[in-house]
Amino acid sequence: MAARLLPAAKFLIKGGLAGAAVYVAYDQGLLGSGTEGAEALKKAQETLPPAIQEWTNYLGWELPPTPKFDFSISGSWNKGVHTVMSALSVAPSRACEYTAEGWKYLKDLVK
């Protein structure tokens, strides 16, 4: 009977952990708008290094200093979205151009 309960217990534990992870992500604003996500990232960047330093001191480990990046994730994300959307907006006309070029090439081969 215990062997039958083990898979159910594992499923419940995994489901509980997944639900807790989604709740924490929602509570911290990671599933909200872009500005809420940017604020949550900024908050994490401010709080994680001191917490990691505290744990490394407690455990006696020495980590190299974290590199400083002058990189905007939201700016990169927005640039990627604009690039994809502009590519999608010209896709129909480009498909027509490539089709016409392909037909012309095939007609020239048949001659």
mmCIF file with all atom_site columns, C-alpha atoms in Angstrom:
data_model
loop_
_atom_site.group_PDB
_atom_site.id
_atom_site.type_symbol
_atom_site.label_atom_id
_atom_site.label_alt_id
_atom_site.label_comp_id
_atom_site.label_asym_id
_atom_site.label_entity_id
_atom_site.label_seq_id
_atom_site.pdbx_PDB_ins_code
_atom_site.Cartn_x
_atom_site.Cartn_y
_atom_site.Cartn_z
_atom_site.occupancy
_atom_site.B_iso_or_equiv
_atom_site.pdbx_formal_charge
_atom_site.auth_seq_id
_atom_site.auth_comp_id
_atom_site.auth_asym_id
_atom_site.auth_atom_id
_atom_site.pdbx_PDB_model_num
ATOM 1   C CA . MET A 1 1   ? 0.000  0.000  0.000   1.00 0.00 ? 1   MET A CA 1
ATOM 2   C CA . ALA A 1 2   ? 2.906  2.371  0.739   1.00 0.00 ? 2   ALA A CA 1
ATOM 3   C CA . ALA A 1 3   ? 4.215  1.763  -2.782  1.00 0.00 ? 3   ALA A CA 1
ATOM 4   C CA . ARG A 1 4   ? 0.911  3.047  -4.183  1.00 0.00 ? 4   ARG A CA 1
ATOM 5   C CA . LEU A 1 5   ? 1.028  6.230  -2.104  1.00 0.00 ? 5   LEU A CA 1
ATOM 6   C CA . LEU A 1 6   ? 4.594  7.161  -3.071  1.00 0.00 ? 6   LEU A CA 1
ATOM 7   C CA . PRO A 1 7   ? 3.767  8.333  -6.642  1.00 0.00 ? 7   PRO A CA 1
ATOM 8   C CA . ALA A 1 8   ? 0.794  10.331 -5.365  1.00 0.00 ? 8   ALA A CA 1
ATOM 9   C CA . ALA A 1 9   ? 2.915  11.961 -2.664  1.00 0.00 ? 9   ALA A CA 1
ATOM 10  C CA . LYS A 1 10  ? 5.637  12.814 -5.199  1.00 0.00 ? 10  LYS A CA 1
ATOM 11  C CA . PHE A 1 11  ? 3.025  14.331 -7.505  1.00 0.00 ? 11  PHE A CA 1
ATOM 12  C CA . LEU A 1 12  ? 1.543  16.418 -4.695  1.00 0.00 ? 12  LEU A CA 1
ATOM 13  C CA . ILE A 1 13  ? 4.958  17.662 -3.572  1.00 0.00 ? 13  ILE A CA 1
ATOM 14  C CA . LYS A 1 14  ? 5.987  18.606 -7.112  1.00 0.00 ? 14  LYS A CA 1
ATOM 15  C CA . GLY A 1 15  ? 2.654  20.291 -7.738  1.00 0.00 ? 15  GLY A CA 1
ATOM 16  C CA . GLY A 1 16  ? 2.947  22.221 -4.487  1.00 0.00 ? 16  GLY A CA 1
ATOM 17  C CA . LEU A 1 17  ? 6.460  23.404 -5.359  1.00 0.00 ? 17  LEU A CA 1
ATOM 18  C CA . ALA A 1 18  ? 5.376  24.462 -8.848  1.00 0.00 ? 18  ALA A CA 1
ATOM 19  C CA . GLY A 1 19  ? 2.368  26.312 -7.420  1.00 0.00 ? 19  GLY A CA 1
ATOM 20  C CA . ALA A 1 20  ? 4.557  28.027 -4.846  1.00 0.00 ? 20  ALA A CA 1
ATOM 21  C CA . ALA A 1 21  ? 7.021  29.099 -7.554  1.00 0.00 ? 21  ALA A CA 1
ATOM 22  C CA . VAL A 1 22  ? 4.209  30.593 -9.656  1.00 0.00 ? 22  VAL A CA 1
ATOM 23  C CA . TYR A 1 23  ? 2.782  32.356 -6.596  1.00 0.00 ? 23  TYR A CA 1
ATOM 24  C CA . VAL A 1 24  ? 6.151  33.870 -5.663  1.00 0.00 ? 24  VAL A CA 1
ATOM 25  C CA . ALA A 1 25  ? 6.746  34.989 -9.265  1.00 0.00 ? 25  ALA A CA 1
ATOM 26  C CA . TYR A 1 26  ? 3.285  36.603 -9.359  1.00 0.00 ? 26  TYR A CA 1
ATOM 27  C CA . ASP A 1 27  ? 3.713  38.152 -5.911  1.00 0.00 ? 27  ASP A CA 1
ATOM 28  C CA . GLN A 1 28  ? 7.053  39.703 -6.881  1.00 0.00 ? 28  GLN A CA 1
ATOM 29  C CA . GLY A 1 29  ? 5.579  41.232 -10.043 1.00 0.00 ? 29  GLY A CA 1
ATOM 30  C CA . LEU A 1 30  ? 7.383  39.012 -12.534 1.00 0.00 ? 30  LEU A CA 1
ATOM 31  C CA . LEU A 1 31  ? 4.150  38.036 -14.283 1.00 0.00 ? 31  LEU A CA 1
ATOM 32  C CA . GLY A 1 32  ? 2.810  41.582 -14.503 1.00 0.00 ? 32  GLY A CA 1
ATOM 33  C CA . SER A 1 33  ? 3.521  44.353 -16.959 1.00 0.00 ? 33  SER A CA 1
ATOM 34  C CA . GLY A 1 34  ? 6.950  45.195 -18.326 1.00 0.00 ? 34  GLY A CA 1
ATOM 35  C CA . THR A 1 35  ? 7.484  47.990 -15.819 1.00 0.00 ? 35  THR A CA 1
ATOM 36  C CA . GLU A 1 36  ? 6.612  45.694 -12.910 1.00 0.00 ? 36  GLU A CA 1
ATOM 37  C CA . GLY A 1 37  ? 9.059  43.106 -14.268 1.00 0.00 ? 37  GLY A CA 1
ATOM 38  C CA . ALA A 1 38  ? 11.783 45.739 -14.640 1.00 0.00 ? 38  ALA A CA 1
ATOM 39  C CA . GLU A 1 39  ? 11.181 46.901 -11.058 1.00 0.00 ? 39  GLU A CA 1
ATOM 40  C CA . ALA A 1 40  ? 11.350 43.311 -9.804  1.00 0.00 ? 40  ALA A CA 1
ATOM 41  C CA . LEU A 1 41  ? 14.620 42.777 -11.693 1.00 0.00 ? 41  LEU A CA 1
ATOM 42  C CA . LYS A 1 42  ? 16.078 45.964 -10.232 1.00 0.00 ? 42  LYS A CA 1
ATOM 43  C CA . LYS A 1 43  ? 15.015 44.878 -6.750  1.00 0.00 ? 43  LYS A CA 1
ATOM 44  C CA . ALA A 1 44  ? 16.620 41.461 -7.278  1.00 0.00 ? 44  ALA A CA 1
ATOM 45  C CA . GLN A 1 45  ? 19.835 43.045 -8.534  1.00 0.00 ? 45  GLN A CA 1
ATOM 46  C CA . GLU A 1 46  ? 19.982 45.145 -5.367  1.00 0.00 ? 46  GLU A CA 1
ATOM 47  C CA . THR A 1 47  ? 19.150 42.394 -2.868  1.00 0.00 ? 47  THR A CA 1
ATOM 48  C CA . LEU A 1 48  ? 20.821 39.275 -4.270  1.00 0.00 ? 48  LEU A CA 1
ATOM 49  C CA . PRO A 1 49  ? 24.505 40.285 -4.070  1.00 0.00 ? 49  PRO A CA 1
ATOM 50  C CA . PRO A 1 50  ? 24.378 41.114 -0.324  1.00 0.00 ? 50  PRO A CA 1
ATOM 51  C CA . ALA A 1 51  ? 22.477 37.887 0.379   1.00 0.00 ? 51  ALA A CA 1
ATOM 52  C CA . ILE A 1 52  ? 24.975 35.828 -1.619  1.00 0.00 ? 52  ILE A CA 1
ATOM 53  C CA . GLN A 1 53  ? 27.856 37.574 0.140   1.00 0.00 ? 53  GLN A CA 1
ATOM 54  C CA . GLU A 1 54  ? 26.313 36.781 3.516   1.00 0.00 ? 54  GLU A CA 1
ATOM 55  C CA . TRP A 1 55  ? 25.970 33.078 2.641   1.00 0.00 ? 55  TRP A CA 1
ATOM 56  C CA . THR A 1 56  ? 29.492 32.843 1.230   1.00 0.00 ? 56  THR A CA 1
ATOM 57  C CA . ASN A 1 57  ? 30.873 34.415 4.409   1.00 0.00 ? 57  ASN A CA 1
ATOM 58  C CA . TYR A 1 58  ? 28.818 31.992 6.489   1.00 0.00 ? 58  TYR A CA 1
ATOM 59  C CA . LEU A 1 59  ? 30.042 28.974 4.489   1.00 0.00 ? 59  LEU A CA 1
ATOM 60  C CA . GLY A 1 60  ? 33.620 30.232 4.240   1.00 0.00 ? 60  GLY A CA 1
ATOM 61  C CA . TRP A 1 61  ? 33.643 30.391 0.454   1.00 0.00 ? 61  TRP A CA 1
ATOM 62  C CA . GLU A 1 62  ? 35.252 33.102 -1.612  1.00 0.00 ? 62  GLU A CA 1
ATOM 63  C CA . LEU A 1 63  ? 33.613 34.095 -4.882  1.00 0.00 ? 63  LEU A CA 1
ATOM 64  C CA . PRO A 1 64  ? 35.019 36.439 -7.519  1.00 0.00 ? 64  PRO A CA 1
ATOM 65  C CA . PRO A 1 65  ? 33.391 39.865 -7.684  1.00 0.00 ? 65  PRO A CA 1
ATOM 66  C CA . THR A 1 66  ? 30.326 40.108 -9.873  1.00 0.00 ? 66  THR A CA 1
ATOM 67  C CA . PRO A 1 67  ? 30.872 41.939 -13.141 1.00 0.00 ? 67  PRO A CA 1
ATOM 68  C CA . LYS A 1 68  ? 29.054 45.200 -13.684 1.00 0.00 ? 68  LYS A CA 1
ATOM 69  C CA . PHE A 1 69  ? 27.000 45.348 -16.866 1.00 0.00 ? 69  PHE A CA 1
ATOM 70  C CA . ASP A 1 70  ? 25.620 48.448 -18.493 1.00 0.00 ? 70  ASP A CA 1
ATOM 71  C CA . PHE A 1 71  ? 22.903 46.471 -20.213 1.00 0.00 ? 71  PHE A CA 1
ATOM 72  C CA . SER A 1 72  ? 19.199 47.140 -20.386 1.00 0.00 ? 72  SER A CA 1
ATOM 73  C CA . ILE A 1 73  ? 17.174 43.957 -20.641 1.00 0.00 ? 73  ILE A CA 1
ATOM 74  C CA . SER A 1 74  ? 13.986 45.853 -21.406 1.00 0.00 ? 74  SER A CA 1
ATOM 75  C CA . GLY A 1 75  ? 15.735 47.838 -24.150 1.00 0.00 ? 75  GLY A CA 1
ATOM 76  C CA . SER A 1 76  ? 17.076 44.665 -25.720 1.00 0.00 ? 76  SER A CA 1
ATOM 77  C CA . TRP A 1 77  ? 13.708 42.985 -25.434 1.00 0.00 ? 77  TRP A CA 1
ATOM 78  C CA . ASN A 1 78  ? 11.963 45.952 -27.067 1.00 0.00 ? 78  ASN A CA 1
ATOM 79  C CA . LYS A 1 79  ? 14.537 46.018 -29.879 1.00 0.00 ? 79  LYS A CA 1
ATOM 80  C CA . GLY A 1 80  ? 13.961 42.310 -30.489 1.00 0.00 ? 80  GLY A CA 1
ATOM 81  C CA . VAL A 1 81  ? 10.201 42.784 -30.560 1.00 0.00 ? 81  VAL A CA 1
ATOM 82  C CA . HIS A 1 82  ? 10.520 45.671 -33.030 1.00 0.00 ? 82  HIS A CA 1
ATOM 83  C CA . THR A 1 83  ? 12.846 43.620 -35.259 1.00 0.00 ? 83  THR A CA 1
ATOM 84  C CA . VAL A 1 84  ? 10.498 40.639 -35.317 1.00 0.00 ? 84  VAL A CA 1
ATOM 85  C CA . MET A 1 85  ? 7.436  42.782 -35.953 1.00 0.00 ? 85  MET A CA 1
ATOM 86  C CA . SER A 1 86  ? 9.105  44.673 -38.805 1.00 0.00 ? 86  SER A CA 1
ATOM 87  C CA . ALA A 1 87  ? 10.197 41.369 -40.361 1.00 0.00 ? 87  ALA A CA 1
ATOM 88  C CA . LEU A 1 88  ? 6.648  40.032 -40.070 1.00 0.00 ? 88  LEU A CA 1
ATOM 89  C CA . SER A 1 89  ? 5.181  43.199 -41.570 1.00 0.00 ? 89  SER A CA 1
ATOM 90  C CA . VAL A 1 90  ? 7.302  42.950 -44.733 1.00 0.00 ? 90  VAL A CA 1
ATOM 91  C CA . ALA A 1 91  ? 7.044  39.161 -45.008 1.00 0.00 ? 91  ALA A CA 1
ATOM 92  C CA . PRO A 1 92  ? 4.077  39.078 -47.435 1.00 0.00 ? 92  PRO A CA 1
ATOM 93  C CA . SER A 1 93  ? 5.674  41.504 -49.893 1.00 0.00 ? 93  SER A CA 1
ATOM 94  C CA . ARG A 1 94  ? 9.026  39.726 -49.628 1.00 0.00 ? 94  ARG A CA 1
ATOM 95  C CA . ALA A 1 95  ? 7.311  36.383 -50.250 1.00 0.00 ? 95  ALA A CA 1
ATOM 96  C CA . CYS A 1 96  ? 5.753  37.820 -53.437 1.00 0.00 ? 96  CYS A CA 1
ATOM 97  C CA . GLU A 1 97  ? 9.139  39.181 -54.567 1.00 0.00 ? 97  GLU A CA 1
ATOM 98  C CA . TYR A 1 98  ? 10.892 35.874 -53.939 1.00 0.00 ? 98  TYR A CA 1
ATOM 99  C CA . THR A 1 99  ? 8.118  33.973 -55.694 1.00 0.00 ? 99  THR A CA 1
ATOM 100 C CA . ALA A 1 100 ? 8.391  36.240 -58.760 1.00 0.00 ? 100 ALA A CA 1
ATOM 101 C CA . GLU A 1 101 ? 12.177 35.801 -58.775 1.00 0.00 ? 101 GLU A CA 1
ATOM 102 C CA . GLY A 1 102 ? 11.766 32.043 -58.494 1.00 0.00 ? 102 GLY A CA 1
ATOM 103 C CA . TRP A 1 103 ? 9.320  31.889 -61.408 1.00 0.00 ? 103 TRP A CA 1
ATOM 104 C CA . LYS A 1 104 ? 11.631 34.060 -63.488 1.00 0.00 ? 104 LYS A CA 1
ATOM 105 C CA . TYR A 1 105 ? 14.556 31.770 -62.702 1.00 0.00 ? 105 TYR A CA 1
ATOM 106 C CA . LEU A 1 106 ? 12.547 28.683 -63.655 1.00 0.00 ? 106 LEU A CA 1
ATOM 107 C CA . LYS A 1 107 ? 11.373 30.308 -66.916 1.00 0.00 ? 107 LYS A CA 1
ATOM 108 C CA . ASP A 1 108 ? 14.976 31.139 -67.765 1.00 0.00 ? 108 ASP A CA 1
ATOM 109 C CA . LEU A 1 109 ? 16.009 27.540 -67.108 1.00 0.00 ? 109 LEU A CA 1
ATOM 110 C CA . VAL A 1 110 ? 13.267 26.146 -69.337 1.00 0.00 ? 110 VAL A CA 1
ATOM 111 C CA . LYS A 1 111 ? 14.207 28.391 -72.322 1.00 0.00 ? 111 LYS A CA 1
#
